[in-house]
C-alpha angles and dihedrals in degrees: 000000000000120000092246091089088069126077109267094249090056098047098081092043091053091045090056091049091051095046092051092047091049098046099030097083125077096260095042091049091054089052091047092050091049092050094047097044102035112020103033101040091215094159097043124078114262092208115084108142117227126173093273102023090235092129090053094056093043093052092045090053091052091046091052090060090057093047090051091052093045094052089057095054127089120248094259094059093041092053091054091057097045 
């Protein structure tokens, strides 16, 4: 069920609970690590100038996904990634 059924002040709290439950196990953590390190380019610079800056915007979009996931995780899971 989407988070919209919850009061607005509860939505982010429940999201964090769900993200930590999803990525907290061994399998979920491997998926998380793969996303963060390979798909989201979180630890690579997003700025590499090309002639139209298209690569910059694309990488920043991918990076934003990783940042979104990371902000939902508790400190213990975040520290394992970093």
